[in-house]
Amino acid sequence: MRDDADPDEADGDEAGRLRKLLERERAIRRQAEAIAENVTRRLYEADRLKSLFVSTVSHELRTPLTPILGFAEGLTRRWDAISDEERRGIVGRIYDNASTLRLLIESLLDFGQLEQAQLRLTIENVALSHEVTRLVAQLETISSRHVLETDCETPVMVQADRTALARIVHNLVSNAVKYSPEGGRIQVTTVGDAERGMLIVEDNGPGISSEEKERIFDRFYRSHADSGGKARGLGIGLALVRALAEAMGGQTGIDDAEGGGARFWVSLPKVEAAAD
Ligand code: ADP
């Protein structure tokens, strides 16, 4: 302190500094409490969703299994009493339900591997536009009540695992079908910039509210506002999409499509100086 300094003024400075320190300490404590509260709430919610998941799985597996057993039993008992056309129709229904069951089981297996960090990926150079066009063509029969279009003109070469990419495309397109109304248009696009290749799946369904945009990628999360609760699912599809994309060095996100639907995107690392 200088000799000519006023001691009262110096005490005032010191008290001011202490007050500021105390205020800052209180603000930090309030922040820490808010974070702890938030984490507790999320953990509690995760636990609740996990329990819900177990009962949803049992229900979802039984839903396609019941008609499979019913139709198969009917066929066995009444084979001679029904026409070829009726038989073909019934076998078709058995096939559709068995396919639903297979998809559910495949998702569960993928999810199980992911949870145990056992997912093995084979990363290779993949012509994204070409591969996505091929995958979407395979999904043509996924819904006769929706229009599925691709815009994959620009050649883009990315580093990816083909099976994981197929699972991503399948999950995003089947969600678009599931959550958008009959007659809806689903557009699958691939584009690329200097560093990334991008897959975009857009629909003209109800879209995702801003509060739900982050949560829908959480494991077991299912929206309550979707299609009046009619759509079926386990709440692991988008969690799988995100985990698979990240395992390939990519990212995922959700925006609003023009007209209000959902616009999901997945970016993947681009192969340098190459084209498809
Ligand atoms: P699931 O479809 O089995 O419920 P997902 O993880 O695939 O699980 O999706 C999580 C939630 O995100 C869904 O329950 C649904 O509410 C919402 N969602 C996913 N895709 C769409 C979409 N294209 N349009 C509207 N909502 C969607």
PDB file of C-alpha atoms and ligand atoms in Angstrom:
ATOM      1  CA  MET A   1       0.000   0.000   0.000  1.00  0.00           C
ATOM      2  CA  ARG A   2       1.306   3.464  -0.815  1.00  0.00           C
ATOM      3  CA  ASP A   3       2.015   5.773   2.211  1.00  0.00           C
ATOM      4  CA  ASP A   4      -0.487   8.345   0.981  1.00  0.00           C
ATOM      5  CA  ALA A   5      -3.232   5.737   0.319  1.00  0.00           C
ATOM      6  CA  ASP A   6      -6.495   6.194   2.215  1.00  0.00           C
ATOM      7  CA  PRO A   7      -6.924   3.106   4.532  1.00  0.00           C
ATOM      8  CA  ASP A   8     -10.771   3.389   4.402  1.00  0.00           C
ATOM      9  CA  GLU A   9     -10.682   3.267   0.598  1.00  0.00           C
ATOM     10  CA  ALA A  10      -8.385   0.175   0.671  1.00  0.00           C
ATOM     11  CA  ASP A  11     -10.767  -1.600   3.097  1.00  0.00           C
ATOM     12  CA  GLY A  12     -13.650  -0.765   0.757  1.00  0.00           C
ATOM     13  CA  ASP A  13     -11.776  -2.317  -2.207  1.00  0.00           C
ATOM     14  CA  GLU A  14     -11.056  -5.459  -0.213  1.00  0.00           C
ATOM     15  CA  ALA A  15     -14.693  -5.805   0.912  1.00  0.00           C
ATOM     16  CA  GLY A  16     -15.866  -5.357  -2.709  1.00  0.00           C
ATOM     17  CA  ARG A  17     -13.479  -8.075  -3.903  1.00  0.00           C
ATOM     18  CA  LEU A  18     -14.692 -10.427  -1.171  1.00  0.00           C
ATOM     19  CA  ARG A  19     -18.320  -9.710  -2.053  1.00  0.00           C
ATOM     20  CA  LYS A  20     -17.628 -10.519  -5.719  1.00  0.00           C
ATOM     21  CA  LEU A  21     -15.833 -13.749  -4.761  1.00  0.00           C
ATOM     22  CA  LEU A  22     -18.764 -14.796  -2.586  1.00  0.00           C
ATOM     23  CA  GLU A  23     -21.243 -14.005  -5.369  1.00  0.00           C
ATOM     24  CA  ARG A  24     -19.197 -16.028  -7.860  1.00  0.00           C
ATOM     25  CA  GLU A  25     -18.955 -18.938  -5.412  1.00  0.00           C
ATOM     26  CA  ARG A  26     -22.741 -18.869  -4.900  1.00  0.00           C
ATOM     27  CA  ALA A  27     -23.359 -18.806  -8.661  1.00  0.00           C
ATOM     28  CA  ILE A  28     -21.028 -21.811  -9.168  1.00  0.00           C
ATOM     29  CA  ARG A  29     -22.819 -23.703  -6.395  1.00  0.00           C
ATOM     30  CA  ARG A  30     -26.211 -22.955  -7.955  1.00  0.00           C
ATOM     31  CA  GLN A  31     -24.906 -24.195 -11.342  1.00  0.00           C
ATOM     32  CA  ALA A  32     -23.515 -27.394  -9.780  1.00  0.00           C
ATOM     33  CA  GLU A  33     -26.841 -28.038  -8.033  1.00  0.00           C
ATOM     34  CA  ALA A  34     -28.751 -27.540 -11.277  1.00  0.00           C
ATOM     35  CA  ILE A  35     -26.394 -29.938 -13.112  1.00  0.00           C
ATOM     36  CA  ALA A  36     -26.719 -32.574 -10.358  1.00  0.00           C
ATOM     37  CA  GLU A  37     -30.507 -32.244 -10.444  1.00  0.00           C
ATOM     38  CA  ASN A  38     -30.527 -32.608 -14.208  1.00  0.00           C
ATOM     39  CA  VAL A  39     -28.253 -35.695 -14.121  1.00  0.00           C
ATOM     40  CA  THR A  40     -30.443 -37.317 -11.430  1.00  0.00           C
ATOM     41  CA  ARG A  41     -33.558 -36.607 -13.470  1.00  0.00           C
ATOM     42  CA  ARG A  42     -31.955 -38.098 -16.629  1.00  0.00           C
ATOM     43  CA  LEU A  43     -30.768 -41.203 -14.729  1.00  0.00           C
ATOM     44  CA  TYR A  44     -34.201 -41.700 -13.219  1.00  0.00           C
ATOM     45  CA  GLU A  45     -35.782 -41.264 -16.650  1.00  0.00           C
ATOM     46  CA  ALA A  46     -33.260 -43.696 -18.254  1.00  0.00           C
ATOM     47  CA  ASP A  47     -34.150 -46.285 -15.623  1.00  0.00           C
ATOM     48  CA  ARG A  48     -37.862 -45.808 -16.213  1.00  0.00           C
ATOM     49  CA  LEU A  49     -37.400 -46.079 -20.004  1.00  0.00           C
ATOM     50  CA  LYS A  50     -35.344 -49.253 -19.595  1.00  0.00           C
ATOM     51  CA  SER A  51     -38.122 -50.962 -17.604  1.00  0.00           C
ATOM     52  CA  LEU A  52     -40.644 -49.805 -20.166  1.00  0.00           C
ATOM     53  CA  PHE A  53     -38.375 -51.215 -22.906  1.00  0.00           C
ATOM     54  CA  VAL A  54     -38.494 -54.732 -21.437  1.00  0.00           C
ATOM     55  CA  SER A  55     -42.290 -54.820 -21.486  1.00  0.00           C
ATOM     56  CA  THR A  56     -42.366 -53.178 -24.944  1.00  0.00           C
ATOM     57  CA  VAL A  57     -40.011 -55.863 -26.327  1.00  0.00           C
ATOM     58  CA  SER A  58     -42.244 -58.681 -25.098  1.00  0.00           C
ATOM     59  CA  HIS A  59     -45.295 -56.975 -26.531  1.00  0.00           C
ATOM     60  CA  GLU A  60     -43.643 -56.127 -29.871  1.00  0.00           C
ATOM     61  CA  LEU A  61     -42.381 -59.695 -30.359  1.00  0.00           C
ATOM     62  CA  ARG A  62     -45.772 -61.170 -29.578  1.00  0.00           C
ATOM     63  CA  THR A  63     -47.615 -58.842 -31.978  1.00  0.00           C
ATOM     64  CA  PRO A  64     -46.358 -60.404 -35.266  1.00  0.00           C
ATOM     65  CA  LEU A  65     -46.019 -63.871 -33.713  1.00  0.00           C
ATOM     66  CA  THR A  66     -49.727 -64.181 -32.856  1.00  0.00           C
ATOM     67  CA  PRO A  67     -50.975 -63.832 -36.483  1.00  0.00           C
ATOM     68  CA  ILE A  68     -48.149 -66.111 -37.746  1.00  0.00           C
ATOM     69  CA  LEU A  69     -49.324 -68.902 -35.431  1.00  0.00           C
ATOM     70  CA  GLY A  70     -52.996 -68.199 -36.135  1.00  0.00           C
ATOM     71  CA  PHE A  71     -52.589 -68.201 -39.943  1.00  0.00           C
ATOM     72  CA  ALA A  72     -50.323 -71.272 -39.918  1.00  0.00           C
ATOM     73  CA  GLU A  73     -52.797 -73.171 -37.774  1.00  0.00           C
ATOM     74  CA  GLY A  74     -55.696 -72.129 -40.026  1.00  0.00           C
ATOM     75  CA  LEU A  75     -53.768 -73.273 -43.111  1.00  0.00           C
ATOM     76  CA  THR A  76     -52.932 -76.644 -41.572  1.00  0.00           C
ATOM     77  CA  ARG A  77     -56.496 -77.322 -40.501  1.00  0.00           C
ATOM     78  CA  ARG A  78     -58.334 -75.961 -43.550  1.00  0.00           C
ATOM     79  CA  TRP A  79     -55.810 -76.532 -46.354  1.00  0.00           C
ATOM     80  CA  ASP A  80     -58.238 -78.466 -48.590  1.00  0.00           C
ATOM     81  CA  ALA A  81     -61.203 -76.252 -47.826  1.00  0.00           C
ATOM     82  CA  ILE A  82     -59.707 -73.009 -49.167  1.00  0.00           C
ATOM     83  CA  SER A  83     -58.759 -71.870 -52.658  1.00  0.00           C
ATOM     84  CA  ASP A  84     -55.193 -71.462 -53.996  1.00  0.00           C
ATOM     85  CA  GLU A  85     -55.711 -67.704 -54.008  1.00  0.00           C
ATOM     86  CA  GLU A  86     -56.746 -67.635 -50.354  1.00  0.00           C
ATOM     87  CA  ARG A  87     -53.789 -69.834 -49.459  1.00  0.00           C
ATOM     88  CA  ARG A  88     -51.438 -67.466 -51.306  1.00  0.00           C
ATOM     89  CA  GLY A  89     -52.933 -64.507 -49.412  1.00  0.00           C
ATOM     90  CA  ILE A  90     -52.473 -66.222 -46.057  1.00  0.00           C
ATOM     91  CA  VAL A  91     -48.883 -67.247 -46.833  1.00  0.00           C
ATOM     92  CA  GLY A  92     -48.241 -63.608 -47.821  1.00  0.00           C
ATOM     93  CA  ARG A  93     -49.527 -62.423 -44.418  1.00  0.00           C
ATOM     94  CA  ILE A  94     -47.332 -65.000 -42.664  1.00  0.00           C
ATOM     95  CA  TYR A  95     -44.339 -63.739 -44.678  1.00  0.00           C
ATOM     96  CA  ASP A  96     -45.039 -60.060 -43.825  1.00  0.00           C
ATOM     97  CA  ASN A  97     -45.366 -60.791 -40.111  1.00  0.00           C
ATOM     98  CA  ALA A  98     -42.284 -63.036 -40.117  1.00  0.00           C
ATOM     99  CA  SER A  99     -40.322 -60.205 -41.814  1.00  0.00           C
ATOM    100  CA  THR A 100     -41.440 -57.780 -39.082  1.00  0.00           C
ATOM    101  CA  LEU A 101     -40.310 -60.286 -36.481  1.00  0.00           C
ATOM    102  CA  ARG A 102     -36.940 -60.761 -38.185  1.00  0.00           C
ATOM    103  CA  LEU A 103     -36.363 -56.996 -38.261  1.00  0.00           C
ATOM    104  CA  LEU A 104     -37.178 -56.676 -34.572  1.00  0.00           C
ATOM    105  CA  ILE A 105     -34.785 -59.505 -33.708  1.00  0.00           C
ATOM    106  CA  GLU A 106     -32.008 -58.071 -35.903  1.00  0.00           C
ATOM    107  CA  SER A 107     -32.382 -54.665 -34.238  1.00  0.00           C
ATOM    108  CA  LEU A 108     -32.251 -56.285 -30.811  1.00  0.00           C
ATOM    109  CA  LEU A 109     -29.134 -58.269 -31.742  1.00  0.00           C
ATOM    110  CA  ASP A 110     -27.401 -55.154 -33.117  1.00  0.00           C
ATOM    111  CA  PHE A 111     -28.385 -53.271 -30.017  1.00  0.00           C
ATOM    112  CA  GLY A 112     -27.093 -56.055 -27.751  1.00  0.00           C
ATOM    113  CA  GLN A 113     -23.736 -56.051 -29.567  1.00  0.00           C
ATOM    114  CA  LEU A 114     -23.570 -52.304 -29.292  1.00  0.00           C
ATOM    115  CA  GLU A 115     -24.308 -52.340 -25.561  1.00  0.00           C
ATOM    116  CA  GLN A 116     -21.522 -54.847 -25.001  1.00  0.00           C
ATOM    117  CA  ALA A 117     -19.165 -52.901 -27.290  1.00  0.00           C
ATOM    118  CA  GLN A 118     -18.901 -55.996 -29.488  1.00  0.00           C
ATOM    119  CA  LEU A 119     -19.897 -54.361 -32.714  1.00  0.00           C
ATOM    120  CA  ARG A 120     -17.277 -55.209 -35.346  1.00  0.00           C
ATOM    121  CA  LEU A 121     -17.147 -52.880 -38.317  1.00  0.00           C
ATOM    122  CA  THR A 122     -15.308 -53.374 -41.586  1.00  0.00           C
ATOM    123  CA  ILE A 123     -14.554 -49.882 -42.798  1.00  0.00           C
ATOM    124  CA  GLU A 124     -13.917 -49.671 -46.516  1.00  0.00           C
ATOM    125  CA  ASN A 125     -14.269 -47.182 -49.359  1.00  0.00           C
ATOM    126  CA  VAL A 126     -17.933 -47.103 -50.325  1.00  0.00           C
ATOM    127  CA  ALA A 127     -19.565 -45.255 -53.227  1.00  0.00           C
ATOM    128  CA  LEU A 128     -22.273 -43.635 -51.081  1.00  0.00           C
ATOM    129  CA  SER A 129     -24.579 -42.475 -53.868  1.00  0.00           C
ATOM    130  CA  HIS A 130     -24.422 -45.826 -55.652  1.00  0.00           C
ATOM    131  CA  GLU A 131     -24.824 -47.871 -52.461  1.00  0.00           C
ATOM    132  CA  VAL A 132     -27.747 -45.803 -51.157  1.00  0.00           C
ATOM    133  CA  THR A 133     -29.566 -46.032 -54.526  1.00  0.00           C
ATOM    134  CA  ARG A 134     -29.153 -49.831 -54.354  1.00  0.00           C
ATOM    135  CA  LEU A 135     -30.341 -50.027 -50.724  1.00  0.00           C
ATOM    136  CA  VAL A 136     -33.394 -47.844 -51.367  1.00  0.00           C
ATOM    137  CA  ALA A 137     -34.317 -49.987 -54.406  1.00  0.00           C
ATOM    138  CA  GLN A 138     -34.362 -53.008 -52.059  1.00  0.00           C
ATOM    139  CA  LEU A 139     -36.781 -51.113 -49.815  1.00  0.00           C
ATOM    140  CA  GLU A 140     -39.211 -50.361 -52.654  1.00  0.00           C
ATOM    141  CA  THR A 141     -41.739 -52.847 -51.236  1.00  0.00           C
ATOM    142  CA  ILE A 142     -41.564 -51.410 -47.724  1.00  0.00           C
ATOM    143  CA  SER A 143     -44.816 -49.524 -48.305  1.00  0.00           C
ATOM    144  CA  SER A 144     -47.248 -49.447 -51.184  1.00  0.00           C
ATOM    145  CA  ARG A 145     -48.845 -46.392 -49.565  1.00  0.00           C
ATOM    146  CA  HIS A 146     -45.839 -44.066 -49.732  1.00  0.00           C
ATOM    147  CA  VAL A 147     -43.779 -42.612 -52.555  1.00  0.00           C
ATOM    148  CA  LEU A 148     -40.071 -43.355 -52.124  1.00  0.00           C
ATOM    149  CA  GLU A 149     -37.744 -41.149 -54.196  1.00  0.00           C
ATOM    150  CA  THR A 150     -33.965 -40.852 -54.449  1.00  0.00           C
ATOM    151  CA  ASP A 151     -31.726 -37.986 -55.462  1.00  0.00           C
ATOM    152  CA  CYS A 152     -28.271 -39.563 -55.510  1.00  0.00           C
ATOM    153  CA  GLU A 153     -26.850 -38.039 -58.694  1.00  0.00           C
ATOM    154  CA  THR A 154     -23.631 -36.588 -57.286  1.00  0.00           C
ATOM    155  CA  PRO A 155     -20.934 -39.234 -56.864  1.00  0.00           C
ATOM    156  CA  VAL A 156     -19.627 -39.310 -53.267  1.00  0.00           C
ATOM    157  CA  MET A 157     -17.058 -41.768 -51.916  1.00  0.00           C
ATOM    158  CA  VAL A 158     -17.044 -42.345 -48.135  1.00  0.00           C
ATOM    159  CA  GLN A 159     -15.428 -44.613 -45.563  1.00  0.00           C
ATOM    160  CA  ALA A 160     -18.095 -46.892 -44.149  1.00  0.00           C
ATOM    161  CA  ASP A 161     -19.148 -50.374 -43.153  1.00  0.00           C
ATOM    162  CA  ARG A 162     -21.672 -51.650 -45.715  1.00  0.00           C
ATOM    163  CA  THR A 163     -23.839 -53.538 -43.210  1.00  0.00           C
ATOM    164  CA  ALA A 164     -23.977 -50.563 -40.842  1.00  0.00           C
ATOM    165  CA  LEU A 165     -24.861 -48.254 -43.730  1.00  0.00           C
ATOM    166  CA  ALA A 166     -27.652 -50.628 -44.790  1.00  0.00           C
ATOM    167  CA  ARG A 167     -29.002 -50.677 -41.221  1.00  0.00           C
ATOM    168  CA  ILE A 168     -28.950 -46.852 -41.079  1.00  0.00           C
ATOM    169  CA  VAL A 169     -30.791 -46.457 -44.394  1.00  0.00           C
ATOM    170  CA  HIS A 170     -33.300 -49.095 -43.394  1.00  0.00           C
ATOM    171  CA  ASN A 171     -34.029 -47.583 -39.978  1.00  0.00           C
ATOM    172  CA  LEU A 172     -34.420 -44.036 -41.310  1.00  0.00           C
ATOM    173  CA  VAL A 173     -36.611 -45.027 -44.259  1.00  0.00           C
ATOM    174  CA  SER A 174     -38.823 -47.344 -42.195  1.00  0.00           C
ATOM    175  CA  ASN A 175     -39.269 -44.603 -39.584  1.00  0.00           C
ATOM    176  CA  ALA A 176     -40.257 -42.181 -42.353  1.00  0.00           C
ATOM    177  CA  VAL A 177     -42.852 -44.708 -43.540  1.00  0.00           C
ATOM    178  CA  LYS A 178     -44.043 -45.431 -40.003  1.00  0.00           C
ATOM    179  CA  TYR A 179     -44.469 -41.822 -38.928  1.00  0.00           C
ATOM    180  CA  SER A 180     -45.788 -40.174 -42.078  1.00  0.00           C
ATOM    181  CA  PRO A 181     -49.333 -40.435 -43.403  1.00  0.00           C
ATOM    182  CA  GLU A 182     -50.467 -42.653 -46.264  1.00  0.00           C
ATOM    183  CA  GLY A 183     -49.629 -41.087 -49.599  1.00  0.00           C
ATOM    184  CA  GLY A 184     -46.615 -39.406 -47.982  1.00  0.00           C
ATOM    185  CA  ARG A 185     -43.459 -38.682 -49.987  1.00  0.00           C
ATOM    186  CA  ILE A 186     -40.084 -39.882 -48.691  1.00  0.00           C
ATOM    187  CA  GLN A 187     -36.988 -38.421 -50.277  1.00  0.00           C
ATOM    188  CA  VAL A 188     -33.529 -39.985 -49.864  1.00  0.00           C
ATOM    189  CA  THR A 189     -30.622 -37.791 -50.953  1.00  0.00           C
ATOM    190  CA  THR A 190     -26.837 -38.137 -50.945  1.00  0.00           C
ATOM    191  CA  VAL A 191     -24.521 -35.129 -51.209  1.00  0.00           C
ATOM    192  CA  GLY A 192     -20.916 -34.367 -50.381  1.00  0.00           C
ATOM    193  CA  ASP A 193     -18.734 -31.429 -49.373  1.00  0.00           C
ATOM    194  CA  ALA A 194     -14.955 -31.218 -49.011  1.00  0.00           C
ATOM    195  CA  GLU A 195     -14.791 -33.489 -45.948  1.00  0.00           C
ATOM    196  CA  ARG A 196     -18.013 -35.413 -45.627  1.00  0.00           C
ATOM    197  CA  GLY A 197     -20.525 -37.458 -47.526  1.00  0.00           C
ATOM    198  CA  MET A 198     -24.064 -36.979 -46.370  1.00  0.00           C
ATOM    199  CA  LEU A 199     -27.178 -39.141 -46.431  1.00  0.00           C
ATOM    200  CA  ILE A 200     -30.489 -37.295 -45.939  1.00  0.00           C
ATOM    201  CA  VAL A 201     -33.914 -38.868 -45.395  1.00  0.00           C
ATOM    202  CA  GLU A 202     -36.860 -36.458 -45.507  1.00  0.00           C
ATOM    203  CA  ASP A 203     -40.556 -37.067 -45.083  1.00  0.00           C
ATOM    204  CA  ASN A 204     -43.706 -34.983 -44.927  1.00  0.00           C
ATOM    205  CA  GLY A 205     -45.041 -36.416 -41.683  1.00  0.00           C
ATOM    206  CA  PRO A 206     -45.591 -34.512 -38.415  1.00  0.00           C
ATOM    207  CA  GLY A 207     -41.875 -33.756 -37.921  1.00  0.00           C
ATOM    208  CA  ILE A 208     -40.146 -33.542 -34.537  1.00  0.00           C
ATOM    209  CA  SER A 209     -40.783 -30.752 -32.011  1.00  0.00           C
ATOM    210  CA  SER A 210     -37.746 -28.747 -30.915  1.00  0.00           C
ATOM    211  CA  GLU A 211     -37.934 -30.159 -27.349  1.00  0.00           C
ATOM    212  CA  GLU A 212     -37.742 -33.714 -28.694  1.00  0.00           C
ATOM    213  CA  LYS A 213     -35.018 -33.182 -31.290  1.00  0.00           C
ATOM    214  CA  GLU A 214     -32.197 -34.264 -28.955  1.00  0.00           C
ATOM    215  CA  ARG A 215     -34.121 -36.877 -27.001  1.00  0.00           C
ATOM    216  CA  ILE A 216     -35.252 -39.013 -29.945  1.00  0.00           C
ATOM    217  CA  PHE A 217     -31.676 -40.309 -30.336  1.00  0.00           C
ATOM    218  CA  ASP A 218     -31.668 -41.567 -26.716  1.00  0.00           C
ATOM    219  CA  ARG A 219     -31.987 -45.301 -26.183  1.00  0.00           C
ATOM    220  CA  PHE A 220     -35.573 -46.441 -25.472  1.00  0.00           C
ATOM    221  CA  TYR A 221     -37.031 -42.984 -26.071  1.00  0.00           C
ATOM    222  CA  ARG A 222     -40.367 -43.006 -27.915  1.00  0.00           C
ATOM    223  CA  SER A 223     -42.399 -39.911 -28.568  1.00  0.00           C
ATOM    224  CA  HIS A 224     -45.909 -39.777 -27.217  1.00  0.00           C
ATOM    225  CA  ALA A 225     -47.023 -37.297 -29.823  1.00  0.00           C
ATOM    226  CA  ASP A 226     -46.456 -39.552 -32.838  1.00  0.00           C
ATOM    227  CA  SER A 227     -49.283 -40.780 -35.051  1.00  0.00           C
ATOM    228  CA  GLY A 228     -51.751 -41.054 -32.197  1.00  0.00           C
ATOM    229  CA  GLY A 229     -49.678 -43.806 -30.550  1.00  0.00           C
ATOM    230  CA  LYS A 230     -50.421 -46.270 -33.360  1.00  0.00           C
ATOM    231  CA  ALA A 231     -46.858 -46.693 -34.630  1.00  0.00           C
ATOM    232  CA  ARG A 232     -45.009 -49.679 -33.225  1.00  0.00           C
ATOM    233  CA  GLY A 233     -41.371 -49.774 -32.196  1.00  0.00           C
ATOM    234  CA  LEU A 234     -38.804 -50.425 -29.506  1.00  0.00           C
ATOM    235  CA  GLY A 235     -37.280 -46.964 -29.272  1.00  0.00           C
ATOM    236  CA  ILE A 236     -33.807 -48.169 -30.271  1.00  0.00           C
ATOM    237  CA  GLY A 237     -33.799 -47.433 -34.021  1.00  0.00           C
ATOM    238  CA  LEU A 238     -32.383 -43.911 -33.854  1.00  0.00           C
ATOM    239  CA  ALA A 239     -29.993 -44.787 -31.011  1.00  0.00           C
ATOM    240  CA  LEU A 240     -28.613 -47.483 -33.320  1.00  0.00           C
ATOM    241  CA  VAL A 241     -28.384 -45.046 -36.243  1.00  0.00           C
ATOM    242  CA  ARG A 242     -26.394 -42.583 -34.100  1.00  0.00           C
ATOM    243  CA  ALA A 243     -24.118 -45.239 -32.571  1.00  0.00           C
ATOM    244  CA  LEU A 244     -23.372 -46.849 -35.949  1.00  0.00           C
ATOM    245  CA  ALA A 245     -22.680 -43.481 -37.604  1.00  0.00           C
ATOM    246  CA  GLU A 246     -20.355 -42.428 -34.771  1.00  0.00           C
ATOM    247  CA  ALA A 247     -18.562 -45.803 -34.863  1.00  0.00           C
ATOM    248  CA  MET A 248     -17.784 -45.014 -38.538  1.00  0.00           C
ATOM    249  CA  GLY A 249     -16.462 -41.558 -37.627  1.00  0.00           C
ATOM    250  CA  GLY A 250     -19.661 -39.825 -38.680  1.00  0.00           C
ATOM    251  CA  GLN A 251     -22.391 -37.704 -37.135  1.00  0.00           C
ATOM    252  CA  THR A 252     -26.188 -37.566 -37.113  1.00  0.00           C
ATOM    253  CA  GLY A 253     -28.791 -34.851 -36.805  1.00  0.00           C
ATOM    254  CA  ILE A 254     -32.393 -33.866 -37.315  1.00  0.00           C
ATOM    255  CA  ASP A 255     -33.805 -30.714 -38.922  1.00  0.00           C
ATOM    256  CA  ASP A 256     -37.225 -29.679 -40.127  1.00  0.00           C
ATOM    257  CA  ALA A 257     -38.017 -30.594 -43.706  1.00  0.00           C
ATOM    258  CA  GLU A 258     -39.602 -27.970 -45.905  1.00  0.00           C
ATOM    259  CA  GLY A 259     -43.325 -28.158 -45.168  1.00  0.00           C
ATOM    260  CA  GLY A 260     -42.765 -29.369 -41.611  1.00  0.00           C
ATOM    261  CA  GLY A 261     -41.767 -33.055 -41.873  1.00  0.00           C
ATOM    262  CA  ALA A 262     -38.610 -34.620 -40.420  1.00  0.00           C
ATOM    263  CA  ARG A 263     -35.232 -34.335 -42.143  1.00  0.00           C
ATOM    264  CA  PHE A 264     -32.708 -36.799 -40.712  1.00  0.00           C
ATOM    265  CA  TRP A 265     -29.097 -36.598 -41.834  1.00  0.00           C
ATOM    266  CA  VAL A 266     -26.030 -38.793 -41.368  1.00  0.00           C
ATOM    267  CA  SER A 267     -22.567 -37.598 -42.348  1.00  0.00           C
ATOM    268  CA  LEU A 268     -19.634 -39.933 -42.998  1.00  0.00           C
ATOM    269  CA  PRO A 269     -15.938 -39.216 -43.547  1.00  0.00           C
ATOM    270  CA  LYS A 270     -15.150 -38.729 -47.209  1.00  0.00           C
ATOM    271  CA  VAL A 271     -12.411 -40.612 -49.028  1.00  0.00           C
ATOM    272  CA  GLU A 272      -9.915 -37.990 -50.117  1.00  0.00           C
ATOM    273  CA  ALA A 273      -9.550 -37.074 -53.794  1.00  0.00           C
ATOM    274  CA  ALA A 274     -11.774 -39.809 -55.115  1.00  0.00           C
ATOM    275  CA  ALA A 275     -15.123 -40.088 -56.827  1.00  0.00           C
ATOM    276  CA  ASP A 276     -17.524 -42.945 -57.404  1.00  0.00           C
TER     277      ASP A 276
HETATM  278  P1  ADP B   1     -39.202 -46.328 -32.538  1.00  0.00           P
HETATM  279  O1  ADP B   1     -39.552 -45.931 -33.929  1.00  0.00           O
HETATM  280  O2  ADP B   1     -39.010 -47.780 -32.378  1.00  0.00           O
HETATM  281  O3  ADP B   1     -40.106 -45.722 -31.532  1.00  0.00           O
HETATM  282  P2  ADP B   1     -36.769 -44.811 -32.904  1.00  0.00           P
HETATM  283  O4  ADP B   1     -35.556 -44.744 -32.051  1.00  0.00           O
HETATM  284  O5  ADP B   1     -36.583 -45.254 -34.311  1.00  0.00           O
HETATM  285  O6  ADP B   1     -37.776 -45.749 -32.141  1.00  0.00           O
HETATM  286  O7  ADP B   1     -37.439 -43.379 -32.897  1.00  0.00           O
HETATM  287  C1  ADP B   1     -37.627 -42.700 -31.659  1.00  0.00           C
HETATM  288  C2  ADP B   1     -38.817 -41.758 -31.755  1.00  0.00           C
HETATM  289  O8  ADP B   1     -38.514 -40.729 -32.696  1.00  0.00           O
HETATM  290  C3  ADP B   1     -40.073 -42.431 -32.288  1.00  0.00           C
HETATM  291  O9  ADP B   1     -40.830 -43.020 -31.239  1.00  0.00           O
HETATM  292  C4  ADP B   1     -40.807 -41.262 -32.938  1.00  0.00           C
HETATM  293  O10 ADP B   1     -41.543 -40.576 -31.976  1.00  0.00           O
HETATM  294  C5  ADP B   1     -39.691 -40.329 -33.386  1.00  0.00           C
HETATM  295  N1  ADP B   1     -39.443 -40.419 -34.849  1.00  0.00           N
HETATM  296  C6  ADP B   1     -38.496 -41.154 -35.467  1.00  0.00           C
HETATM  297  N2  ADP B   1     -38.535 -40.961 -36.803  1.00  0.00           N
HETATM  298  C7  ADP B   1     -39.522 -40.071 -37.033  1.00  0.00           C
HETATM  299  C8  ADP B   1     -40.051 -39.449 -38.230  1.00  0.00           C
HETATM  300  N3  ADP B   1     -39.549 -39.693 -39.434  1.00  0.00           N
HETATM  301  N4  ADP B   1     -41.061 -38.557 -38.055  1.00  0.00           N
HETATM  302  C9  ADP B   1     -41.582 -38.276 -36.826  1.00  0.00           C
HETATM  303  N5  ADP B   1     -41.124 -38.832 -35.676  1.00  0.00           N
HETATM  304  C10 ADP B   1     -40.106 -39.723 -35.772  1.00  0.00           C
END
